[in-house]
GROMACS .gro file of C-alpha atoms in nm:
model
  426
    1MET     CA    1  -0.769  -0.863   0.204
    2GLY     CA    2  -0.568  -0.552   0.121
    3ASN     CA    3  -0.431  -0.325   0.387
    4PRO     CA    4  -0.660  -0.024   0.428
    5LEU     CA    5  -0.364   0.203   0.491
    6LYS     CA    6  -0.253   0.148   0.132
    7GLU     CA    7  -0.555   0.338   0.009
    8VAL     CA    8  -0.492   0.650   0.215
    9GLU     CA    9  -0.378   0.957   0.023
   10LEU     CA   10  -0.160   1.186   0.227
   11GLY     CA   11  -0.215   1.557   0.206
   12GLY     CA   12   0.128   1.612   0.055
   13SER     CA   13   0.045   1.402  -0.248
   14LYS     CA   14  -0.187   1.674  -0.368
   15ASN     CA   15  -0.021   1.978  -0.223
   16PRO     CA   16   0.347   1.940  -0.126
   17GLU     CA   17   0.360   2.303  -0.016
   18LYS     CA   18   0.109   2.235   0.261
   19SER     CA   19   0.333   2.038   0.494
   20GLN     CA   20   0.500   2.240   0.767
   21SER     CA   21   0.644   1.946   0.957
   22ASN     CA   22   1.002   2.037   0.869
   23LEU     CA   23   0.987   2.368   1.055
   24PRO     CA   24   1.162   2.385   1.392
   25GLY     CA   25   0.929   2.327   1.686
   26THR     CA   26   0.640   2.201   1.471
   27LEU     CA   27   0.526   1.854   1.569
   28ILE     CA   28   0.223   1.794   1.352
   29GLU     CA   29  -0.047   1.970   1.153
   30SER     CA   30  -0.360   1.998   1.372
   31ALA     CA   31  -0.596   1.980   1.076
   32GLU     CA   32  -0.437   1.657   0.951
   33ALA     CA   33  -0.387   1.485   1.287
   34PRO     CA   34  -0.619   1.634   1.551
   35LEU     CA   35  -0.578   1.351   1.803
   36LEU     CA   36  -0.200   1.365   1.790
   37SER     CA   37  -0.198   1.743   1.821
   38LYS     CA   38  -0.438   1.721   2.116
   39GLN     CA   39  -0.215   1.463   2.283
   40CYS     CA   40   0.094   1.681   2.232
   41ARG     CA   41  -0.083   1.981   2.386
   42SER     CA   42  -0.196   1.761   2.676
   43ASP     CA   43   0.161   1.645   2.731
   44GLU     CA   44   0.275   2.007   2.739
   45VAL     CA   45   0.018   2.094   3.005
   46ASN     CA   46   0.107   1.789   3.215
   47GLY     CA   47   0.478   1.856   3.186
   48ALA     CA   48   0.557   1.558   2.963
   49LEU     CA   49   0.661   1.794   2.684
   50PRO     CA   50   0.798   2.149   2.699
   51PRO     CA   51   0.574   2.427   2.565
   52SER     CA   52   0.579   2.412   2.182
   53SER     CA   53   0.955   2.447   2.156
   54GLY     CA   54   1.004   2.104   2.007
   55ALA     CA   55   1.271   2.027   2.266
   56ALA     CA   56   1.276   1.666   2.388
   57ILE     CA   57   1.258   1.573   2.756
   58ALA     CA   58   1.490   1.340   2.944
   59ALA     CA   59   1.542   1.007   2.771
   60ASP     CA   60   1.437   0.805   3.077
   61ASP     CA   61   1.093   0.971   3.096
   62ALA     CA   62   0.840   0.750   2.917
   63VAL     CA   63   0.553   0.905   2.722
   64VAL     CA   64   0.238   0.695   2.685
   65TYR     CA   65   0.030   0.764   2.373
   66PRO     CA   66  -0.332   0.643   2.361
   67PRO     CA   67  -0.414   0.371   2.105
   68GLU     CA   68  -0.622   0.613   1.898
   69VAL     CA   69  -0.321   0.845   1.863
   70ILE     CA   70  -0.104   0.554   1.747
   71LYS     CA   71  -0.374   0.457   1.496
   72GLU     CA   72  -0.380   0.812   1.366
   73MET     CA   73  -0.003   0.809   1.332
   74GLU     CA   74  -0.019   0.485   1.135
   75VAL     CA   75  -0.243   0.660   0.884
   76LYS     CA   76  -0.041   0.980   0.862
   77TYR     CA   77   0.297   0.804   0.862
   78THR     CA   78   0.186   0.500   0.663
   79ALA     CA   79   0.511   0.507   0.462
   80TYR     CA   80   0.683   0.360   0.769
   81VAL     CA   81   0.417   0.109   0.878
   82ARG     CA   82   0.516  -0.257   0.840
   83HIS     CA   83   0.257  -0.472   0.664
   84ASP     CA   84   0.413  -0.815   0.723
   85VAL     CA   85   0.303  -1.079   0.974
   86TYR     CA   86   0.550  -0.954   1.237
   87GLY     CA   87   0.425  -0.594   1.242
   88ASN     CA   88   0.603  -0.282   1.364
   89TRP     CA   89   0.932  -0.359   1.541
   90GLY     CA   90   0.870  -0.726   1.459
   91MET     CA   91   0.678  -0.761   1.785
   92ARG     CA   92   0.329  -0.865   1.669
   93GLU     CA   93   0.194  -1.186   1.822
   94ILE     CA   94   0.218  -1.476   1.575
   95CYS     CA   95   0.054  -1.820   1.570
   96TYR     CA   96   0.221  -2.135   1.704
   97TRP     CA   97   0.286  -2.271   1.354
   98GLU     CA   98   0.464  -1.949   1.261
   99LYS     CA   99   0.666  -1.970   1.583
  100PHE     CA  100   0.763  -2.329   1.504
  101LYS     CA  101   0.885  -2.238   1.154
  102LEU     CA  102   1.077  -1.943   1.296
  103LEU     CA  103   1.243  -2.160   1.561
  104LEU     CA  104   1.332  -2.427   1.306
  105ALA     CA  105   1.493  -2.171   1.074
  106LEU     CA  106   1.671  -2.006   1.366
  107VAL     CA  107   1.836  -2.337   1.459
  108ALA     CA  108   1.894  -2.497   1.119
  109LEU     CA  109   1.924  -2.215   0.864
  110CYS     CA  110   2.038  -1.901   1.041
  111PRO     CA  111   2.380  -2.026   1.167
  112ILE     CA  112   2.479  -2.153   0.822
  113ARG     CA  113   2.386  -1.824   0.659
  114VAL     CA  114   2.569  -1.620   0.923
  115PHE     CA  115   2.885  -1.824   0.867
  116LEU     CA  116   2.867  -1.791   0.488
  117LEU     CA  117   2.793  -1.417   0.500
  118PHE     CA  118   3.080  -1.352   0.738
  119SER     CA  119   3.309  -1.561   0.517
  120CYS     CA  120   3.218  -1.349   0.213
  121LEU     CA  121   3.279  -1.029   0.409
  122VAL     CA  122   3.618  -1.144   0.539
  123LEU     CA  123   3.722  -1.271   0.195
  124PHE     CA  124   3.644  -0.938   0.032
  125TYR     CA  125   3.823  -0.754   0.311
  126VAL     CA  126   4.134  -0.967   0.250
  127ILE     CA  127   4.113  -0.896  -0.123
  128CYS     CA  128   4.083  -0.522  -0.057
  129LYS     CA  129   4.371  -0.538   0.192
  130LEU     CA  130   4.599  -0.710  -0.058
  131CYS     CA  131   4.503  -0.483  -0.346
  132THR     CA  132   4.563  -0.167  -0.141
  133TYR     CA  133   4.895  -0.288  -0.001
  134ARG     CA  134   5.149  -0.006  -0.023
  135VAL     CA  135   4.890   0.219  -0.192
  136ALA     CA  136   4.817   0.552  -0.025
  137ALA     CA  137   4.452   0.649   0.008
  138SER     CA  138   4.357   0.976  -0.156
  139SER     CA  139   4.248   1.233   0.100
  140SER     CA  140   4.090   1.578   0.100
  141ASP     CA  141   4.046   1.873   0.333
  142GLU     CA  142   3.692   1.750   0.408
  143GLY     CA  143   3.830   1.432   0.566
  144GLN     CA  144   3.745   1.208   0.272
  145GLU     CA  145   3.960   0.896   0.219
  146SER     CA  146   3.932   0.671  -0.083
  147PHE     CA  147   4.105   0.402  -0.284
  148ALA     CA  148   3.872   0.450  -0.581
  149HIS     CA  149   4.147   0.637  -0.767
  150MET     CA  150   4.335   0.311  -0.827
  151THR     CA  151   4.353   0.179  -1.182
  152GLY     CA  152   4.482  -0.129  -1.357
  153VAL     CA  153   4.474  -0.486  -1.232
  154ARG     CA  154   4.423  -0.396  -0.866
  155ARG     CA  155   4.109  -0.196  -0.934
  156THR     CA  156   3.975  -0.465  -1.169
  157VAL     CA  157   4.022  -0.733  -0.904
  158ILE     CA  158   3.844  -0.523  -0.639
  159VAL     CA  159   3.549  -0.440  -0.864
  160ARG     CA  160   3.495  -0.789  -1.007
  161SER     CA  161   3.538  -0.970  -0.677
  162GLY     CA  162   3.317  -0.710  -0.505
  163ARG     CA  163   3.036  -0.756  -0.756
  164PHE     CA  164   3.058  -1.134  -0.736
  165LEU     CA  165   3.066  -1.149  -0.356
  166ALA     CA  166   2.784  -0.894  -0.321
  167ARG     CA  167   2.566  -1.114  -0.540
  168ALA     CA  168   2.677  -1.419  -0.341
  169MET     CA  169   2.569  -1.247  -0.019
  170LEU     CA  170   2.227  -1.171  -0.167
  171PHE     CA  171   2.201  -1.537  -0.267
  172ILE     CA  172   2.284  -1.642   0.090
  173PHE     CA  173   2.016  -1.402   0.218
  174GLY     CA  174   1.766  -1.594   0.003
  175PHE     CA  175   1.754  -1.376  -0.309
  176TYR     CA  176   1.816  -1.667  -0.544
  177TYR     CA  177   1.680  -1.502  -0.856
  178ILE     CA  178   1.651  -1.127  -0.915
  179PRO     CA  179   1.451  -1.031  -1.225
  180VAL     CA  180   1.572  -0.710  -1.390
  181SER     CA  181   1.366  -0.516  -1.645
  182TYR     CA  182   1.440  -0.208  -1.854
  183ARG     CA  183   1.205   0.072  -1.959
  184THR     CA  184   1.214   0.291  -2.268
  185SER     CA  185   1.225   0.670  -2.286
  186ALA     CA  186   0.876   0.669  -2.441
  187THR     CA  187   0.719   0.566  -2.110
  188GLN     CA  188   0.926   0.832  -1.934
  189ASN     CA  189   0.787   1.106  -2.158
  190LEU     CA  190   0.434   0.971  -2.112
  191HIS     CA  191   0.455   0.998  -1.732
  192LEU     CA  192   0.571   1.359  -1.761
  193GLY     CA  193   0.304   1.447  -2.017
  194LEU     CA  194   0.563   1.525  -2.286
  195GLU     CA  195   0.464   1.271  -2.549
  196ASP     CA  196   0.388   1.536  -2.815
  197SER     CA  197   0.605   1.821  -2.694
  198GLU     CA  198   0.926   1.967  -2.831
  199GLU     CA  199   1.109   1.836  -2.524
  200SER     CA  200   0.992   1.486  -2.613
  201LYS     CA  201   1.120   1.519  -2.970
  202GLU     CA  202   1.451   1.649  -2.842
  203SER     CA  203   1.472   1.352  -2.606
  204GLU     CA  204   1.398   1.106  -2.886
  205GLU     CA  205   1.675   1.257  -3.098
  206LYS     CA  206   1.926   1.220  -2.816
  207LYS     CA  207   1.826   0.880  -2.685
  208SER     CA  208   2.044   0.699  -2.940
  209GLU     CA  209   2.348   0.888  -2.813
  210PHE     CA  210   2.550   0.723  -2.540
  211VAL     CA  211   2.533   0.920  -2.219
  212ARG     CA  212   2.701   0.829  -1.891
  213PRO     CA  213   2.493   0.929  -1.587
  214GLY     CA  214   2.650   1.129  -1.307
  215ALA     CA  215   2.458   0.929  -1.047
  216ILE     CA  216   2.241   0.626  -0.996
  217VAL     CA  217   1.923   0.747  -0.825
  218SER     CA  218   1.735   0.474  -0.639
  219ASN     CA  219   1.443   0.448  -0.402
  220HIS     CA  220   1.555   0.338  -0.056
  221VAL     CA  221   1.395   0.039   0.114
  222SER     CA  222   1.669  -0.150   0.297
  223TYR     CA  223   2.042  -0.189   0.354
  224LEU     CA  224   2.005  -0.469   0.099
  225ASP     CA  225   1.972  -0.197  -0.167
  226ILE     CA  226   2.346  -0.135  -0.138
  227LEU     CA  227   2.429  -0.503  -0.188
  228TYR     CA  228   2.223  -0.512  -0.507
  229HIS     CA  229   2.383  -0.200  -0.650
  230MET     CA  230   2.728  -0.332  -0.557
  231SER     CA  231   2.654  -0.651  -0.749
  232ALA     CA  232   2.516  -0.459  -1.047
  233SER     CA  233   2.762  -0.172  -1.096
  234PHE     CA  234   2.983  -0.138  -0.785
  235PRO     CA  235   2.921   0.236  -0.738
  236SER     CA  236   3.037   0.470  -0.466
  237PHE     CA  237   2.769   0.589  -0.225
  238VAL     CA  238   2.714   0.836   0.056
  239ALA     CA  239   2.774   0.692   0.402
  240LYS     CA  240   2.793   0.815   0.759
  241ARG     CA  241   3.142   0.919   0.860
  242SER     CA  242   3.149   0.651   1.131
  243VAL     CA  243   3.137   0.379   0.862
  244ALA     CA  244   3.498   0.455   0.767
  245ARG     CA  245   3.610   0.349   1.116
  246LEU     CA  246   3.423   0.018   1.128
  247PRO     CA  247   3.624  -0.307   1.123
  248LEU     CA  248   3.626  -0.478   0.782
  249VAL     CA  249   3.352  -0.256   0.637
  250GLY     CA  250   3.562   0.060   0.675
  251LEU     CA  251   3.829  -0.049   0.425
  252ILE     CA  252   3.566  -0.188   0.188
  253SER     CA  253   3.381   0.145   0.188
  254LYS     CA  254   3.706   0.326   0.105
  255CYS     CA  255   3.764   0.089  -0.188
  256LEU     CA  256   3.412   0.171  -0.306
  257GLY     CA  257   3.505   0.539  -0.289
  258CYS     CA  258   3.228   0.637  -0.047
  259VAL     CA  259   3.161   1.001   0.039
  260TYR     CA  260   3.146   1.033   0.417
  261VAL     CA  261   2.901   1.272   0.581
  262GLN     CA  262   2.743   1.341   0.918
  263ARG     CA  263   2.364   1.322   0.932
  264GLU     CA  264   2.358   1.639   1.143
  265TYR     CA  265   2.646   1.882   1.100
  266LYS     CA  266   2.740   2.245   1.065
  267SER     CA  267   2.664   2.443   0.751
  268SER     CA  268   3.036   2.489   0.685
  269ASP     CA  269   3.078   2.110   0.677
  270HIS     CA  270   2.771   2.084   0.454
  271LYS     CA  271   2.928   2.315   0.195
  272GLY     CA  272   3.246   2.107   0.193
  273VAL     CA  273   3.067   1.774   0.148
  274SER     CA  274   2.833   1.928  -0.109
  275GLY     CA  275   3.133   2.033  -0.313
  276VAL     CA  276   3.282   1.683  -0.293
  277VAL     CA  277   2.959   1.523  -0.414
  278LEU     CA  278   2.919   1.770  -0.701
  279GLU     CA  279   3.277   1.703  -0.811
  280ARG     CA  280   3.215   1.328  -0.799
  281LEU     CA  281   2.896   1.362  -1.002
  282GLN     CA  282   3.075   1.564  -1.270
  283ALA     CA  283   3.365   1.319  -1.276
  284ALA     CA  284   3.135   1.017  -1.307
  285HIS     CA  285   2.955   1.183  -1.597
  286ASN     CA  286   3.265   1.292  -1.788
  287ASP     CA  287   3.519   1.017  -1.710
  288LEU     CA  288   3.449   0.655  -1.802
  289LYS     CA  289   3.711   0.537  -1.552
  290ALA     CA  290   3.563   0.728  -1.259
  291PRO     CA  291   3.337   0.524  -1.026
  292GLY     CA  292   2.967   0.598  -1.046
  293LEU     CA  293   2.789   0.748  -0.747
  294LEU     CA  294   2.479   0.591  -0.591
  295LEU     CA  295   2.240   0.830  -0.417
  296PHE     CA  296   1.917   0.769  -0.226
  297PRO     CA  297   1.751   1.113  -0.257
  298GLU     CA  298   1.468   1.023  -0.017
  299GLY     CA  299   1.718   1.041   0.269
  300THR     CA  300   1.573   0.743   0.461
  301THR     CA  301   1.405   0.407   0.405
  302THR     CA  302   1.033   0.337   0.361
  303ASN     CA  303   0.820   0.022   0.363
  304GLY     CA  304   0.858  -0.001  -0.015
  305ASP     CA  305   0.506   0.117  -0.103
  306HIS     CA  306   0.582   0.490  -0.094
  307ILE     CA  307   0.830   0.733  -0.240
  308LEU     CA  308   0.931   1.033  -0.029
  309PRO     CA  309   1.026   1.384  -0.149
  310PHE     CA  310   1.370   1.395  -0.311
  311LYS     CA  311   1.652   1.602  -0.173
  312THR     CA  312   1.817   1.802  -0.450
  313GLY     CA  313   2.181   1.706  -0.393
  314ALA     CA  314   2.192   1.454  -0.678
  315PHE     CA  315   2.043   1.706  -0.919
  316ARG     CA  316   2.248   2.020  -0.853
  317ALA     CA  317   2.534   1.900  -1.072
  318LYS     CA  318   2.299   1.922  -1.375
  319THR     CA  319   2.424   1.585  -1.497
  320PRO     CA  320   2.202   1.302  -1.624
  321VAL     CA  321   2.092   1.044  -1.368
  322GLN     CA  322   2.007   0.675  -1.392
  323PRO     CA  323   1.682   0.602  -1.203
  324VAL     CA  324   1.657   0.250  -1.061
  325ILE     CA  325   1.349   0.109  -0.885
  326LEU     CA  326   1.376  -0.165  -0.623
  327LYS     CA  327   1.071  -0.364  -0.509
  328TYR     CA  328   1.069  -0.637  -0.242
  329PRO     CA  329   0.757  -0.858  -0.277
  330PHE     CA  330   0.689  -1.069   0.033
  331ASN     CA  331   0.442  -1.307   0.195
  332ARG     CA  332   0.558  -1.334   0.558
  333PHE     CA  333   0.852  -1.108   0.641
  334SER     CA  334   0.916  -0.781   0.457
  335PRO     CA  335   1.284  -0.710   0.375
  336ALA     CA  336   1.205  -0.338   0.410
  337TRP     CA  337   1.405  -0.180   0.692
  338ASP     CA  338   1.155   0.076   0.814
  339THR     CA  339   1.009   0.038   1.163
  340ILE     CA  340   1.219  -0.244   1.302
  341SER     CA  341   1.555  -0.270   1.477
  342GLY     CA  342   1.858  -0.374   1.275
  343VAL     CA  343   1.930  -0.687   1.479
  344ARG     CA  344   1.571  -0.816   1.468
  345HIS     CA  345   1.551  -0.737   1.096
  346VAL     CA  346   1.866  -0.936   1.015
  347ILE     CA  347   1.754  -1.234   1.224
  348LEU     CA  348   1.407  -1.251   1.067
  349LEU     CA  349   1.554  -1.202   0.719
  350LEU     CA  350   1.801  -1.489   0.774
  351CYS     CA  351   1.516  -1.710   0.898
  352GLN     CA  352   1.317  -1.663   0.577
  353PHE     CA  353   1.425  -1.926   0.325
  354VAL     CA  354   1.328  -1.733   0.011
  355ASN     CA  355   1.329  -1.356  -0.037
  356HIS     CA  356   1.233  -1.161  -0.346
  357LEU     CA  357   1.370  -0.852  -0.519
  358GLU     CA  358   1.253  -0.702  -0.848
  359VAL     CA  359   1.459  -0.434  -1.022
  360THR     CA  360   1.355  -0.187  -1.290
  361HIS     CA  361   1.611   0.026  -1.473
  362LEU     CA  362   1.460   0.338  -1.625
  363PRO     CA  363   1.630   0.520  -1.914
  364VAL     CA  364   1.902   0.767  -1.826
  365TYR     CA  365   1.720   1.091  -1.745
  366ARG     CA  366   1.876   1.391  -1.921
  367PRO     CA  367   1.768   1.724  -1.771
  368THR     CA  368   1.622   1.998  -1.987
  369GLU     CA  369   1.751   2.356  -1.969
  370LYS     CA  370   1.463   2.442  -1.737
  371GLU     CA  371   1.549   2.151  -1.507
  372CYS     CA  372   1.919   2.244  -1.509
  373SER     CA  373   1.830   2.589  -1.379
  374ASP     CA  374   1.587   2.448  -1.121
  375PRO     CA  375   1.723   2.143  -0.929
  376LYS     CA  376   1.396   2.107  -0.738
  377LEU     CA  377   1.200   2.074  -1.063
  378TYR     CA  378   1.457   1.824  -1.188
  379ALA     CA  379   1.427   1.618  -0.869
  380ASN     CA  380   1.045   1.629  -0.871
  381ASN     CA  381   1.026   1.518  -1.235
  382VAL     CA  382   1.256   1.222  -1.177
  383ARG     CA  383   1.051   1.131  -0.868
  384THR     CA  384   0.729   1.152  -1.070
  385VAL     CA  385   0.864   0.912  -1.332
  386MET     CA  386   0.985   0.667  -1.067
  387ALA     CA  387   0.654   0.685  -0.879
  388ALA     CA  388   0.458   0.606  -1.195
  389GLU     CA  389   0.684   0.322  -1.306
  390GLY     CA  390   0.711   0.172  -0.958
  391ASN     CA  391   0.344   0.225  -0.871
  392PHE     CA  392   0.449   0.411  -0.556
  393ILE     CA  393   0.231   0.630  -0.338
  394MET     CA  394   0.383   0.980  -0.334
  395SER     CA  395   0.423   1.091   0.027
  396ASP     CA  396   0.532   1.432   0.161
  397ILE     CA  397   0.689   1.316   0.488
  398GLY     CA  398   1.055   1.256   0.568
  399LEU     CA  399   1.313   1.151   0.825
  400TYR     CA  400   1.176   1.379   1.099
  401GLU     CA  401   0.828   1.228   1.071
  402LYS     CA  402   0.986   0.883   1.083
  403ARG     CA  403   1.149   0.974   1.413
  404ILE     CA  404   0.816   1.100   1.548
  405PHE     CA  405   0.650   0.770   1.458
  406HIS     CA  406   0.930   0.558   1.604
  407ASN     CA  407   0.943   0.758   1.927
  408ALA     CA  408   0.567   0.728   1.972
  409LEU     CA  409   0.575   0.350   1.926
  410LEU     CA  410   0.866   0.322   2.171
  411GLY     CA  411   0.706   0.554   2.427
  412LYS     CA  412   0.971   0.822   2.388
  413PRO     CA  413   0.919   1.201   2.376
  414MET     CA  414   0.885   1.383   2.045
  415PRO     CA  415   1.219   1.455   1.872
  416VAL     CA  416   1.359   1.801   1.813
  417ALA     CA  417   1.264   1.931   1.470
  418PRO     CA  418   1.559   1.982   1.234
  419ALA     CA  419   1.681   2.321   1.121
  420PRO     CA  420   1.560   2.435   0.775
  421GLU     CA  421   1.896   2.376   0.613
  422GLY     CA  422   1.980   2.008   0.614
  423ASN     CA  423   2.194   1.757   0.434
  424GLU     CA  424   2.095   1.757   0.070
  425MET     CA  425   2.344   1.494  -0.027
  426LYS     CA  426   2.169   1.190   0.112
   0.00000   0.00000   0.00000
């Protein structure tokens, strides 16, 4: 029996302009979620929430939401609802047979996989350490550090060993076979309604020309997405600044040439990071030796059934992009990292003997003149093509709504709404 939430069409699918949930102090649209809005107003009256300011209360004050409010949230924020047997946060009650299989895997399979994964990570760290010996990292005024500028044998060793070990780690996680398919530009034009237009003819004339994309644009489902892309093309990607300071992973991220950002930061920092990303996109497009850049324009992960609105950072450089669609079919545990803690997700993933990943590479998307002058149009068109090819539900929610949903499930107060200007480089 299919999940009824899959059939729900969110208001933003028809009218993206309608959503006001990204405005400061706005918790929810009353017309779309009357029970949730009523509960929020009740919390304000009772002192659980401050009056309509969006400010959160003390972290140790629990907020209890009635079951009907949670049900309403699961419909409105269905992009973050887990549909596997373990449910949201992996806390759903399971049968004794399921518990037995989980315990057996936890004892017999999980330790072996942890050892092998850690061995791969340490081995790659040692390779990166040796290859960067006596090599100075390139740095910038924005605090970016990278070893991606290296060339020759050292760079070749890092890239080839990185791709091999990333695929080995996916194999250890249970992704034994990953089918990869490729689409033609004809289907791309069909999804945009351009099959008989001048733009379509222009695209057909250019499709035989080799074009290097400035970025790989992918839907975001899990941290496993990065492992796949590392194994496929070893691109740079955008990461939180704290990643650079992590043991083992920090050096590896610098060898990948990651662009480090803060999720919340000042506008002056945003301009600096934006400039770095635009430069990297241009370099990747024009220089065959420059590392490609992987971007997840949704800005957060979903359950794999939806595609969120795209941020425009990947499209402001006006360079072609390579859309890639990742799908994780499952029977018991979903590899999607949506509404579940990182530790519980890793444990349940390691306890599942076989996991599945299907990859679809779409043709390199070359922007038209109109799209070059309008990054939002460019982003929306790429999203439309990916939604059609991946059979995704187009949702109009984002990271803030995800935090609302998570806080409600955990009994925490509503989060503070973000300022209008945010990080467009995610």
